[in-house]
C-alpha atoms as an extended CHARMM CRD file, in Angstrom:
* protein
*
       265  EXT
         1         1  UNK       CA             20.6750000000        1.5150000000       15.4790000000  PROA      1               0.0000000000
         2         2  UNK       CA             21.7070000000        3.3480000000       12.5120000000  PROA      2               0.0000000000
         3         3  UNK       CA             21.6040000000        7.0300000000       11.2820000000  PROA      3               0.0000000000
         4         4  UNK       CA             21.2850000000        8.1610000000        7.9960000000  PROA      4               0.0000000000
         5         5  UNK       CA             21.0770000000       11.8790000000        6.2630000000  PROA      5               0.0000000000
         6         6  UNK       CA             17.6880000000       12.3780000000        4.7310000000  PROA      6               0.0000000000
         7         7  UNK       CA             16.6740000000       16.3250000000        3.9190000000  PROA      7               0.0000000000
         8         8  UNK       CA             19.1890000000       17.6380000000        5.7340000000  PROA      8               0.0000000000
         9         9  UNK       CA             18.5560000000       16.0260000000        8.7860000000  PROA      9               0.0000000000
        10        10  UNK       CA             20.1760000000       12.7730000000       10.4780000000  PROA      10              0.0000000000
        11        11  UNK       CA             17.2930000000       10.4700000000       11.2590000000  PROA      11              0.0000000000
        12        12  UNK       CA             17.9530000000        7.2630000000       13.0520000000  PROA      12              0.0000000000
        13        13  UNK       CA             16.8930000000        3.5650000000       12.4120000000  PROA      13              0.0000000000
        14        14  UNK       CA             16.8070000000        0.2160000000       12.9440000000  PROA      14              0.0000000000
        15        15  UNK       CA             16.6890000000       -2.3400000000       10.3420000000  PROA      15              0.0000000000
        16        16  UNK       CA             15.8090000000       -5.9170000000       10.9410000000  PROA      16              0.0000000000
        17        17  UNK       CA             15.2710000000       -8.9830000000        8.3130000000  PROA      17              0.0000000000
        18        18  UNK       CA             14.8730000000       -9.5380000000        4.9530000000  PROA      18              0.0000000000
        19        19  UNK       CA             11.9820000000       -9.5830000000        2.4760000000  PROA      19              0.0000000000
        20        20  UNK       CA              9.5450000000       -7.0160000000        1.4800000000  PROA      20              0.0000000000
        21        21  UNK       CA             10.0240000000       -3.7090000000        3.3490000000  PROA      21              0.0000000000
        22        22  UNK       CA              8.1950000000       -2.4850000000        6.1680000000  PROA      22              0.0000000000
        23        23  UNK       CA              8.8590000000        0.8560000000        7.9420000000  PROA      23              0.0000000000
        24        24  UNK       CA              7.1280000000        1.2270000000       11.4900000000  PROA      24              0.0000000000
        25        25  UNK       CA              5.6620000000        4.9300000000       12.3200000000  PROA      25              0.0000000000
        26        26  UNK       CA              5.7780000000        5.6030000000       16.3310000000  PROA      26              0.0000000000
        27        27  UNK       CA              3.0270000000        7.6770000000       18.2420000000  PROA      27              0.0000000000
        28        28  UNK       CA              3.4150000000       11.4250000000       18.9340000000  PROA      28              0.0000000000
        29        29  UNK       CA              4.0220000000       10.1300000000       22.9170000000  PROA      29              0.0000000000
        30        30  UNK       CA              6.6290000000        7.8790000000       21.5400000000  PROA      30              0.0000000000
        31        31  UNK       CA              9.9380000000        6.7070000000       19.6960000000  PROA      31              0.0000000000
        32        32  UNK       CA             10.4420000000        3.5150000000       17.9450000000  PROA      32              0.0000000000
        33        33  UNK       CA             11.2450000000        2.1090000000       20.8560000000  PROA      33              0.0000000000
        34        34  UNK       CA              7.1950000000        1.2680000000       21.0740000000  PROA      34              0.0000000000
        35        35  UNK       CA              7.5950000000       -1.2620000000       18.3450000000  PROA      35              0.0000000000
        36        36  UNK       CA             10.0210000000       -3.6930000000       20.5490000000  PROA      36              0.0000000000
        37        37  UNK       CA              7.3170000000       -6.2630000000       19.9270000000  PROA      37              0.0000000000
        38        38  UNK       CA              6.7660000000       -5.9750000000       16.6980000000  PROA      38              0.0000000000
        39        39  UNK       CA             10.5080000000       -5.8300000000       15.2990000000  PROA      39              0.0000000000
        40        40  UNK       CA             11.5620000000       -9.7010000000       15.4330000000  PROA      40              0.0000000000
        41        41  UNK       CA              7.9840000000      -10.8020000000       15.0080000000  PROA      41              0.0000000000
        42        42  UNK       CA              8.0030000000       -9.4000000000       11.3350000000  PROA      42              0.0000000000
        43        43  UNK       CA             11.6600000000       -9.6730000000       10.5610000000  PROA      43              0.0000000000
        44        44  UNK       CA             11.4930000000      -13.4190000000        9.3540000000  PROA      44              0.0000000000
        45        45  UNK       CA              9.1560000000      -11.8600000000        6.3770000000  PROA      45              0.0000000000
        46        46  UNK       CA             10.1830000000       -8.3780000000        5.9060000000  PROA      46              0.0000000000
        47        47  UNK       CA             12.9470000000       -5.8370000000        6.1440000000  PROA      47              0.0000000000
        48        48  UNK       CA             11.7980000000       -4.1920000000        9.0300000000  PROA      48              0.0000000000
        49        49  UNK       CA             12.4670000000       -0.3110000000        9.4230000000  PROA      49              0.0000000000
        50        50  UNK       CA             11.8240000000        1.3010000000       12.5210000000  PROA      50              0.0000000000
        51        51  UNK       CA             11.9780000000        4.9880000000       12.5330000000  PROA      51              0.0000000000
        52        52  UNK       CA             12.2030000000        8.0680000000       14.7600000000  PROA      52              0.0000000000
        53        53  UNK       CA             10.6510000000       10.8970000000       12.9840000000  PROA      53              0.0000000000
        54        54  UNK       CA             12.3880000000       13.6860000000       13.2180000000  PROA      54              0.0000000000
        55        55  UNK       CA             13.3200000000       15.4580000000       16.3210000000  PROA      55              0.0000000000
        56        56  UNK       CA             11.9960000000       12.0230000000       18.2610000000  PROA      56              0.0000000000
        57        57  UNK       CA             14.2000000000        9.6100000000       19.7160000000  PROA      57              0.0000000000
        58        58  UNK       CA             17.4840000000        9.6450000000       18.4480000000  PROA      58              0.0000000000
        59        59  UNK       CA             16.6440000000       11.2270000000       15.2090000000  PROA      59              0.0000000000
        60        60  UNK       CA             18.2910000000       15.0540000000       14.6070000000  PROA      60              0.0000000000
        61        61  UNK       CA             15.8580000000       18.6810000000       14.4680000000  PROA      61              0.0000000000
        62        62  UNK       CA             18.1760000000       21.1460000000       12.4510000000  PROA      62              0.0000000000
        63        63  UNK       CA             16.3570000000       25.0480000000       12.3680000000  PROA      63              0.0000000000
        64        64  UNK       CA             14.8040000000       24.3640000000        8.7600000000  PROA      64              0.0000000000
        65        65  UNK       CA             11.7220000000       23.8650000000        7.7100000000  PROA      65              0.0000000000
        66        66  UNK       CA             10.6620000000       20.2090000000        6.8040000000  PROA      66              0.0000000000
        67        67  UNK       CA              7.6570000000       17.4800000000        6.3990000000  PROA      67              0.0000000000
        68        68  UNK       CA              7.8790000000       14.0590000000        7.8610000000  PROA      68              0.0000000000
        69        69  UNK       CA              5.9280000000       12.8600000000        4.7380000000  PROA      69              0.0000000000
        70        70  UNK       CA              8.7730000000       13.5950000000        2.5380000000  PROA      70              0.0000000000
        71        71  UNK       CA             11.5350000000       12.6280000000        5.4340000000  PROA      71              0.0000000000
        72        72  UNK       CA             10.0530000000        9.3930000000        4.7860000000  PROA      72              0.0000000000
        73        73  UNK       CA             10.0430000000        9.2720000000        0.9990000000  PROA      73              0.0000000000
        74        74  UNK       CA             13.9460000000       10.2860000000        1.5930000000  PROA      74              0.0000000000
        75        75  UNK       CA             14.9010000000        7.7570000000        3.8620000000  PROA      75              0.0000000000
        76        76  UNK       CA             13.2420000000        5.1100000000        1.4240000000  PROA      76              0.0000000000
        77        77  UNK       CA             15.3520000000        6.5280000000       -1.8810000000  PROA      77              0.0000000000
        78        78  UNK       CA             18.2000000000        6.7950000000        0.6010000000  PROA      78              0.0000000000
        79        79  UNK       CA             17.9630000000        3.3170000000        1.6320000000  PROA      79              0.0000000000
        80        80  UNK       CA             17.3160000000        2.1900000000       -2.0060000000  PROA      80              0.0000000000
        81        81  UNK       CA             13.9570000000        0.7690000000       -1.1750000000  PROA      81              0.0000000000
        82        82  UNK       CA             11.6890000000        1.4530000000       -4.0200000000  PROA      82              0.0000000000
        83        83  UNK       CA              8.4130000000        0.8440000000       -2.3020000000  PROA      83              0.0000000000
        84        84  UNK       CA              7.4840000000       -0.2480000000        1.1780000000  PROA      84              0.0000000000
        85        85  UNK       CA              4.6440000000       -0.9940000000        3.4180000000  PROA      85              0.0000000000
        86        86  UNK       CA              3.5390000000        1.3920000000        6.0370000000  PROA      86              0.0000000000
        87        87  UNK       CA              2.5300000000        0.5180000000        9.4810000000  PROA      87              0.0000000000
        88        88  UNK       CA              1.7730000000        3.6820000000       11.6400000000  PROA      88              0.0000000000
        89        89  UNK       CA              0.1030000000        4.3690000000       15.2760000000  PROA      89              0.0000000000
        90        90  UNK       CA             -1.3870000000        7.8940000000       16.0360000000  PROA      90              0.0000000000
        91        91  UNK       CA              0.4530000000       10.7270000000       14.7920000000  PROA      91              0.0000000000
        92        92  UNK       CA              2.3560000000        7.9060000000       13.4030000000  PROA      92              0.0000000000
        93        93  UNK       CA             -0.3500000000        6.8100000000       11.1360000000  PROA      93              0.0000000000
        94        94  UNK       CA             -1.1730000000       10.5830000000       10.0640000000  PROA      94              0.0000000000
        95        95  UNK       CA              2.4130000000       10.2370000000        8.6980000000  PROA      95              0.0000000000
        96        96  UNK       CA              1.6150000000        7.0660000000        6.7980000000  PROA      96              0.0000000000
        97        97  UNK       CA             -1.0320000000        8.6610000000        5.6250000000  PROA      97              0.0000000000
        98        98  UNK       CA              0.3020000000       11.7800000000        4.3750000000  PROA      98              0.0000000000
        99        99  UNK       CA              3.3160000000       10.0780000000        2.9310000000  PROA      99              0.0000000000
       100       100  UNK       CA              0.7050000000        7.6410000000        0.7080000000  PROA      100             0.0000000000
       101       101  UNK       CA             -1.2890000000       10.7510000000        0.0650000000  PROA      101             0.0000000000
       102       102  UNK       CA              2.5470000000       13.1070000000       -1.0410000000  PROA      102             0.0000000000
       103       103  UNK       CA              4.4050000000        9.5410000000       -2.5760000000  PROA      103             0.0000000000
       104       104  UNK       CA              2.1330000000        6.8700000000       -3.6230000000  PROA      104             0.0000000000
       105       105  UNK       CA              4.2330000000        5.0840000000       -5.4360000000  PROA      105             0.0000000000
       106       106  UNK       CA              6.5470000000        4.2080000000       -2.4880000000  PROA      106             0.0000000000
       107       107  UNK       CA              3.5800000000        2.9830000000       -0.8620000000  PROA      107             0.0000000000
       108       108  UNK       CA              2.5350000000       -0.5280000000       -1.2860000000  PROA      108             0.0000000000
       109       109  UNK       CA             -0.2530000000       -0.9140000000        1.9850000000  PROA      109             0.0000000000
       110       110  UNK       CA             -1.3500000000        0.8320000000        5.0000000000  PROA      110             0.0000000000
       111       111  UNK       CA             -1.6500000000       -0.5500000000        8.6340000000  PROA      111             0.0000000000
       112       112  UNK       CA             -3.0290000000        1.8350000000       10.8140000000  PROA      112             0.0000000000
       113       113  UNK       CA             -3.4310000000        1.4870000000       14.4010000000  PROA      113             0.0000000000
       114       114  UNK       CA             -5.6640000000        4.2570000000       16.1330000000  PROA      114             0.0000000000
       115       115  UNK       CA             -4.1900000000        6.2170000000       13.2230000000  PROA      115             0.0000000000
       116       116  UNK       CA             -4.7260000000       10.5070000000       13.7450000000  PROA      116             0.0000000000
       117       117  UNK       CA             -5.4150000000       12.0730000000        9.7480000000  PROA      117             0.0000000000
       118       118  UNK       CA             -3.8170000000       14.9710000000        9.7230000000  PROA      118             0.0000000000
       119       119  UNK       CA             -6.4620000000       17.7260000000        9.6450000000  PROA      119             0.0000000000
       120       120  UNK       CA             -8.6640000000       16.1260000000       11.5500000000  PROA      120             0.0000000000
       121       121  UNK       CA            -10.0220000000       18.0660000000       14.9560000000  PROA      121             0.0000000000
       122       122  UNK       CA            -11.0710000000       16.2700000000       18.1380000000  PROA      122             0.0000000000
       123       123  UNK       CA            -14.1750000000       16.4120000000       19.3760000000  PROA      123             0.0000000000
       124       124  UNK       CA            -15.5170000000       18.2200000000       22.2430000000  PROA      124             0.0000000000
       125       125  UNK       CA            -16.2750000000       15.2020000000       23.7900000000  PROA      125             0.0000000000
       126       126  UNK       CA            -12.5820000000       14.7010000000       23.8750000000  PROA      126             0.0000000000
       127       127  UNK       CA            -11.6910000000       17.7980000000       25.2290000000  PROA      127             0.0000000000
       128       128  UNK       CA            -14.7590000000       17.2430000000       27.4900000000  PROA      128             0.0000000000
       129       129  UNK       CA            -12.9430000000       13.8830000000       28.3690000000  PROA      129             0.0000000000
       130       130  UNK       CA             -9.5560000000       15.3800000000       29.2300000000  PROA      130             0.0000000000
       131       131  UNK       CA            -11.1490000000       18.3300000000       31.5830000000  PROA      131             0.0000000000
       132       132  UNK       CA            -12.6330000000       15.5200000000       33.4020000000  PROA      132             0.0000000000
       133       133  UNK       CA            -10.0180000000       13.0070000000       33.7880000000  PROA      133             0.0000000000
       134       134  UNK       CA             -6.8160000000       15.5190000000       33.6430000000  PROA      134             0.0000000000
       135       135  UNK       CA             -7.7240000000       18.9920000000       34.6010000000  PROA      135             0.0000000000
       136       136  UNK       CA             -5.3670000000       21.8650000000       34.3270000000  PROA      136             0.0000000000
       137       137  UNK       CA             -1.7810000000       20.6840000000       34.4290000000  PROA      137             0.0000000000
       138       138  UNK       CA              1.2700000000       23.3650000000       34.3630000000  PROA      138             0.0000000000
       139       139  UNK       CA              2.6350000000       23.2150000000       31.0910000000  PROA      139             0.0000000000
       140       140  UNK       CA              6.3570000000       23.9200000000       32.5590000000  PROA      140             0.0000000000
       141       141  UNK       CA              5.9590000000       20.4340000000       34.5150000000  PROA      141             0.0000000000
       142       142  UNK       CA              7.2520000000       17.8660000000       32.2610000000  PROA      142             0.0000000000
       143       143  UNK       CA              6.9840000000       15.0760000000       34.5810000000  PROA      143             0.0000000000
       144       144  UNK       CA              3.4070000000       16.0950000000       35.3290000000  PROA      144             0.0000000000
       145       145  UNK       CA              2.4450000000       16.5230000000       31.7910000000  PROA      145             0.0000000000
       146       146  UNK       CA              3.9960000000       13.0310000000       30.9900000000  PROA      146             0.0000000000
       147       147  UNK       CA              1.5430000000       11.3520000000       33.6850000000  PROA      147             0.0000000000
       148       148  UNK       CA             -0.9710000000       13.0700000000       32.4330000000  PROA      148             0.0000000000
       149       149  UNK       CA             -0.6990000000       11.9190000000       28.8160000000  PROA      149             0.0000000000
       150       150  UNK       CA             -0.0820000000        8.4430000000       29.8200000000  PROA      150             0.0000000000
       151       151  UNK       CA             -3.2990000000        8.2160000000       31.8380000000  PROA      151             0.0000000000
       152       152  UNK       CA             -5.5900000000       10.0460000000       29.4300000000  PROA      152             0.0000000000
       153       153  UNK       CA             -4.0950000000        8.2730000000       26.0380000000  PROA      153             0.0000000000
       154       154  UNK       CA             -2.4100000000        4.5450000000       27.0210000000  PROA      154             0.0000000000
       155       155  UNK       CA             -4.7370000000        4.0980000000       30.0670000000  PROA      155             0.0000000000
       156       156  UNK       CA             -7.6980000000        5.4070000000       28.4620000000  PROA      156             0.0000000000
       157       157  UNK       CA            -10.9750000000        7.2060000000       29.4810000000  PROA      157             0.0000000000
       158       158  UNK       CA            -13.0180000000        3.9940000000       30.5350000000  PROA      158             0.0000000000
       159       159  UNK       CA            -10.1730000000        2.2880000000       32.8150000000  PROA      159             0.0000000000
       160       160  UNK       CA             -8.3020000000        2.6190000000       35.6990000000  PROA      160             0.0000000000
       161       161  UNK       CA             -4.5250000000        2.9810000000       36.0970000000  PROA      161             0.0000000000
       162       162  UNK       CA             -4.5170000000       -0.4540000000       38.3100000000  PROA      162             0.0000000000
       163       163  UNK       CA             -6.4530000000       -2.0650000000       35.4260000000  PROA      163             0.0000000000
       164       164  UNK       CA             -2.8090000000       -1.5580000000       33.5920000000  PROA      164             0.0000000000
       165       165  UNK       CA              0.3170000000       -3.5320000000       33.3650000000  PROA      165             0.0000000000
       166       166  UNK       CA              2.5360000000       -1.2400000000       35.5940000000  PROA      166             0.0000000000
       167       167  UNK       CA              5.5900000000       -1.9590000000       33.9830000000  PROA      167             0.0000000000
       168       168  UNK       CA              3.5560000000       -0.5510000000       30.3700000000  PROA      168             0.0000000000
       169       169  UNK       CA              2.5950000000        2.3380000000       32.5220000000  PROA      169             0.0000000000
       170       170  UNK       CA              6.5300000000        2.6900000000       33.5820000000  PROA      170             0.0000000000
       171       171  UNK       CA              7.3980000000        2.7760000000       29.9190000000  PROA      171             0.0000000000
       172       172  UNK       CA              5.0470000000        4.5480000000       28.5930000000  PROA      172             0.0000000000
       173       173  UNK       CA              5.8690000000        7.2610000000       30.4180000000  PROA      173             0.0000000000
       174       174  UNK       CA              9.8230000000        6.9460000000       30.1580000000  PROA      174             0.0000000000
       175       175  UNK       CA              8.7340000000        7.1740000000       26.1670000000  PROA      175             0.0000000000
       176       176  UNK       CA              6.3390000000       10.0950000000       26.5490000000  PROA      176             0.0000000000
       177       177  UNK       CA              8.9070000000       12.4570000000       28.9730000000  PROA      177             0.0000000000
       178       178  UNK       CA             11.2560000000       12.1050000000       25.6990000000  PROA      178             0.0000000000
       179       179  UNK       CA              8.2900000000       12.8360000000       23.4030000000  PROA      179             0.0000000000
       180       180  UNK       CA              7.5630000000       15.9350000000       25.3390000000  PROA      180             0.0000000000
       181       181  UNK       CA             11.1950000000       17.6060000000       24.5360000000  PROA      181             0.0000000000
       182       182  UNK       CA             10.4150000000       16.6590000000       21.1190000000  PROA      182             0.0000000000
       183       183  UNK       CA              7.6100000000       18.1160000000       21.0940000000  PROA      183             0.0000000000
       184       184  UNK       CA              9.3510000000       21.4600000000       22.6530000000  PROA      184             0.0000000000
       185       185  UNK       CA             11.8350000000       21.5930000000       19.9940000000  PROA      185             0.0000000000
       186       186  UNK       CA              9.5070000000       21.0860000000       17.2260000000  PROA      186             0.0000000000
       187       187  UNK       CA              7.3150000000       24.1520000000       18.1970000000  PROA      187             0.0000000000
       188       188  UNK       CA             10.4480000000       26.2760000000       17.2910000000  PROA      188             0.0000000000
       189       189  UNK       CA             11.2900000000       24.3850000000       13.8470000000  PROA      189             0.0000000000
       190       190  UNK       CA              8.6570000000       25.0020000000       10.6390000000  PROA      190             0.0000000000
       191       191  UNK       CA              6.8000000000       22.0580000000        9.9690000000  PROA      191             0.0000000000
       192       192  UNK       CA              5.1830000000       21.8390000000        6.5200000000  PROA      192             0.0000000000
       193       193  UNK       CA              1.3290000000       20.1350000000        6.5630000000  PROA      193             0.0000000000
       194       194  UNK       CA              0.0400000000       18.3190000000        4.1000000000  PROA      194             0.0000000000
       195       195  UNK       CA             -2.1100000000       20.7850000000        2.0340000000  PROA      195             0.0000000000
       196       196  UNK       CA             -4.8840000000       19.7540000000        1.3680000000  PROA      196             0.0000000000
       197       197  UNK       CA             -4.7980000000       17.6070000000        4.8150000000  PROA      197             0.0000000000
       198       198  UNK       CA             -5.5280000000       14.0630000000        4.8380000000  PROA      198             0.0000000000
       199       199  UNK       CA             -8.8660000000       13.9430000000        6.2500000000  PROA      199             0.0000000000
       200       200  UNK       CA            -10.7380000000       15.3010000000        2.9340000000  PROA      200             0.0000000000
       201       201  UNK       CA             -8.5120000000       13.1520000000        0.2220000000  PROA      201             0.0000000000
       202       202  UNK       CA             -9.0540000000        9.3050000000        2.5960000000  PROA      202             0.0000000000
       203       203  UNK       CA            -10.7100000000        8.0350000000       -1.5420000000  PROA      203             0.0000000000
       204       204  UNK       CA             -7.1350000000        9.1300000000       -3.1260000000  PROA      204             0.0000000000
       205       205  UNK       CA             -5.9530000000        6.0040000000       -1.1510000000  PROA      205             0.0000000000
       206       206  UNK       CA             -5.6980000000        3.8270000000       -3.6040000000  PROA      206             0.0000000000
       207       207  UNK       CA             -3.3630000000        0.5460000000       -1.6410000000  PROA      207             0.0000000000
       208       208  UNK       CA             -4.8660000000       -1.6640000000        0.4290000000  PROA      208             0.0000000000
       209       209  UNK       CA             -5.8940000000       -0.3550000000        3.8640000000  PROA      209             0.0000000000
       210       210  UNK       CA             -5.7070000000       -1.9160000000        7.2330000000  PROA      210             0.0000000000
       211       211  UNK       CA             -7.7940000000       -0.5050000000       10.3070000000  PROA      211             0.0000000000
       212       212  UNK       CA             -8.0300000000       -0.6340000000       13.7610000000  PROA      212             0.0000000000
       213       213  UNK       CA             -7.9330000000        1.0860000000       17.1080000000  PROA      213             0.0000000000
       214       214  UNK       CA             -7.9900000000        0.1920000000       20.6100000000  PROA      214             0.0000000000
       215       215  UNK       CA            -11.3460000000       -0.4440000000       22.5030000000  PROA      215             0.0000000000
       216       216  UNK       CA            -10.2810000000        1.6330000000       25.4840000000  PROA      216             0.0000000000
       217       217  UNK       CA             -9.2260000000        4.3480000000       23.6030000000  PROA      217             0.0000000000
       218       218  UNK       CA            -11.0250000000        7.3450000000       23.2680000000  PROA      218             0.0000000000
       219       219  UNK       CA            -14.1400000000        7.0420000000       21.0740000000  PROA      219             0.0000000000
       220       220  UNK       CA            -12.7410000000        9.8330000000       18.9970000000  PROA      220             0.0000000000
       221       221  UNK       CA            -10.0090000000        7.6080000000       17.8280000000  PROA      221             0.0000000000
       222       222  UNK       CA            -12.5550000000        4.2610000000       16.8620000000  PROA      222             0.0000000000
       223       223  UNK       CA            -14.8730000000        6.8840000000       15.2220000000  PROA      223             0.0000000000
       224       224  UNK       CA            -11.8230000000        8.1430000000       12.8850000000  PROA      224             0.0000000000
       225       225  UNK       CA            -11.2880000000        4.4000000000       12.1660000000  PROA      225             0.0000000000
       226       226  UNK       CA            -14.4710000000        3.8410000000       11.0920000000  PROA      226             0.0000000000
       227       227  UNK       CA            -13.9730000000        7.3360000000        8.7630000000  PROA      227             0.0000000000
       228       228  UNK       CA            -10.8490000000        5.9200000000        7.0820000000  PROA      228             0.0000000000
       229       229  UNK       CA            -12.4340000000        2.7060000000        6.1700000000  PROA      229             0.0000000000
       230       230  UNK       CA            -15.4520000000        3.8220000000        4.8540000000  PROA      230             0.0000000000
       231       231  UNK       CA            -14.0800000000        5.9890000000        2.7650000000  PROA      231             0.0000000000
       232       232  UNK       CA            -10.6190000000        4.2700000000        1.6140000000  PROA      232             0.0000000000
       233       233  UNK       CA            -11.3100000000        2.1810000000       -1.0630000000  PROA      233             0.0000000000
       234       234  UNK       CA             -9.3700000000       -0.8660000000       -0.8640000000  PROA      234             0.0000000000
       235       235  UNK       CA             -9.4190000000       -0.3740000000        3.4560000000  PROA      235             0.0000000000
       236       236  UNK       CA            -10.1370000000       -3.5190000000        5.9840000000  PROA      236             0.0000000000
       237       237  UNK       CA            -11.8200000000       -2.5450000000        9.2800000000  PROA      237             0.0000000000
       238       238  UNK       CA            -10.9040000000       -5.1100000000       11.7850000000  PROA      238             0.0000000000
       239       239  UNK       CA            -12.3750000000       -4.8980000000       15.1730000000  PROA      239             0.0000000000
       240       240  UNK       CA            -11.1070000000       -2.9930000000       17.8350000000  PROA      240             0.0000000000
       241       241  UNK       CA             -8.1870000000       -4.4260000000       19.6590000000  PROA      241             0.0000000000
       242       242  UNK       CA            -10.1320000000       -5.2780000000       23.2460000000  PROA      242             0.0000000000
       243       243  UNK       CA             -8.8730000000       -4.0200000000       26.6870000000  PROA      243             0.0000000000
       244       244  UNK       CA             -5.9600000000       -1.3770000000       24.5770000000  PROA      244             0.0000000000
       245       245  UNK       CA             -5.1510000000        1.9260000000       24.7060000000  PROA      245             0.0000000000
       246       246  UNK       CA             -3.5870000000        4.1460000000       22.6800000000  PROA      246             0.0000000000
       247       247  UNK       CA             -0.5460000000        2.6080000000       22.4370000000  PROA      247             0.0000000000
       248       248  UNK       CA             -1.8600000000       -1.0510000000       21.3500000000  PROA      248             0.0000000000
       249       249  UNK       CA              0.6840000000       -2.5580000000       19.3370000000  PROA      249             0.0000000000
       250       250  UNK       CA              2.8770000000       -2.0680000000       22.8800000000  PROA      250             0.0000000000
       251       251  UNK       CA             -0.1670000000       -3.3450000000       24.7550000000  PROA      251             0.0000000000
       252       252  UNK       CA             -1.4220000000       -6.4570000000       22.5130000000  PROA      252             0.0000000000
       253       253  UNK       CA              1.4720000000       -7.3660000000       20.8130000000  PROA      253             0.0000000000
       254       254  UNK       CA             -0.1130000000      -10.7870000000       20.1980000000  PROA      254             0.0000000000
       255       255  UNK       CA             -3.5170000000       -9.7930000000       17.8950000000  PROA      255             0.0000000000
       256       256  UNK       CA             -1.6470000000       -6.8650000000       16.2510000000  PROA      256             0.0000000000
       257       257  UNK       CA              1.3010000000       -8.8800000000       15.3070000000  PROA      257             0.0000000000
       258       258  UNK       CA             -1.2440000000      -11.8280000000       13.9840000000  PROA      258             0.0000000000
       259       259  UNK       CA             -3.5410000000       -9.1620000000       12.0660000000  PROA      259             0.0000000000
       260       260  UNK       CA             -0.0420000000       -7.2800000000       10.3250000000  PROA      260             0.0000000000
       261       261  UNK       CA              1.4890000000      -10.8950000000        9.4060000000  PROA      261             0.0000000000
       262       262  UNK       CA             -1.5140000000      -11.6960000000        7.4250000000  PROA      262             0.0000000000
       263       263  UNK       CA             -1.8250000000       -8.2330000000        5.5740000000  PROA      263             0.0000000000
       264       264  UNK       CA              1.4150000000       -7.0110000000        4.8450000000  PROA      264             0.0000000000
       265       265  UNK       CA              2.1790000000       -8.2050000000        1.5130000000  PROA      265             0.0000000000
């Protein structure tokens, strides 16, 4: 792990390999610690950045206003890396996004893996979703709030929690209790969006596009795929990933590492 000043703030890293670079985006219920798979089996190819956005992980929150989308363009000139490949999951991909959208010439492709676009609202059928499966949960109860994310995103509406690897289940929500304080802190910190979002500029994308979600994710999530690829240019729509959630690259290792070793350039 490394740290590194970028805008003020002191994110922190890891960087594996050599070759073309390759920075890894983590979910909102994450830290880059979801990418364990993913690290070595791209480092024999690429320089492999994992990041915690700010206020994640390890990465710092100072009281000043900020946007991850130029965070990232400031670790890259920090770094010295001209232009890299993006590979973002959720909120992880909104950031890809936004940063291709901000920067696009640091940007040389886009993975995205059940990617959120910033500006985009769920559905009601989501919300729908989450009264049925969740409920009311006490915001104060962290631990309880952390279950409940893990069951409604990484075990998904259409399974069970026994149809999941428990030790995924165990992780996912060691990763999602340190997501929630992140979360905490950020709601006192400025955070500058994107303006115009994301989810009306998809055609500016002008770098090859890679697509996918998990099938046991919510249908919200596929149906946002679908958006991004019809209406990025150069974009890929691979099938969903089958039997993942939310957090897939953590899930399937196997087909997402196969599907990112034959796009990234």
């Amino acid at each position: 792990m490394a740290k590194i000043m970028v805008n003020g703030a002191r994110l922190a890293y890891d960087d594996t390999g050599d070759g073309t670079p390759v920075v890894l985006l983590h979910a909102g219920i994450a830290d880059r610690r979801m990418w364990r798979e993913q690290v070595d089996a791209l480092a024999s190819r690429h320089r492999v950045i994992a990041l915690d956005l700010r206020g994640y992980g390890e990465s710092g929150l100072p009281p000043a206003p900020f946007a991850n989308h130029d965070d990232l363009a400031g670790l890259l000139a920090a770094l010295g890396i001209e232009r890299a490949a993006l590979v973002g999951c959720s909120f992880g991909g909104a950031v890809a996004i936004d940063t291709a959208l901000a920067h696009p010439h640091r940007v040389t492709a886009l993975a995205l893996l059940g990617a959120a676009v910033s500006g985009n609202r769920w559905s009601d059928e989501a919300n729908d979703l989450w009264d049925s499966l969740i409920g009311e949960v006490d915001p104060d109860d962290v631990p309880a709030n952390a279950a409940a994310e893990v069951r409604f995103w990484v075990v998904g509406p259409g399974r069970r929690p026994e149809d999941v690897d428990p030790d995924l289940i165990a992780f996912a929500h060691q990763l999602d209790l340190r997501a929630l304080a992140a979360e905490q802190a950020l709601s006192a910190v400025e955070v500058t969006d994107l303006d115009p979002p994301a989810i009306g500029r998809l055609g500016e994308l002008r770098m090859p596009v890679l697509v996918t979600a998990g099938a046991a994710d919510l249908p919200d999530v596929s149906r946002l795929a679908d958006r991004i690829a019809a209406e990025a240019p150069e974009a890929v729509r691979l099938p969903d990933v089958p039997d993942a959630g939310h957090l897939l690259p953590l899930e399937r290792p196997e087909p997402v590492n196969a599907a990112l070793r034959d796009f990234l350039p």
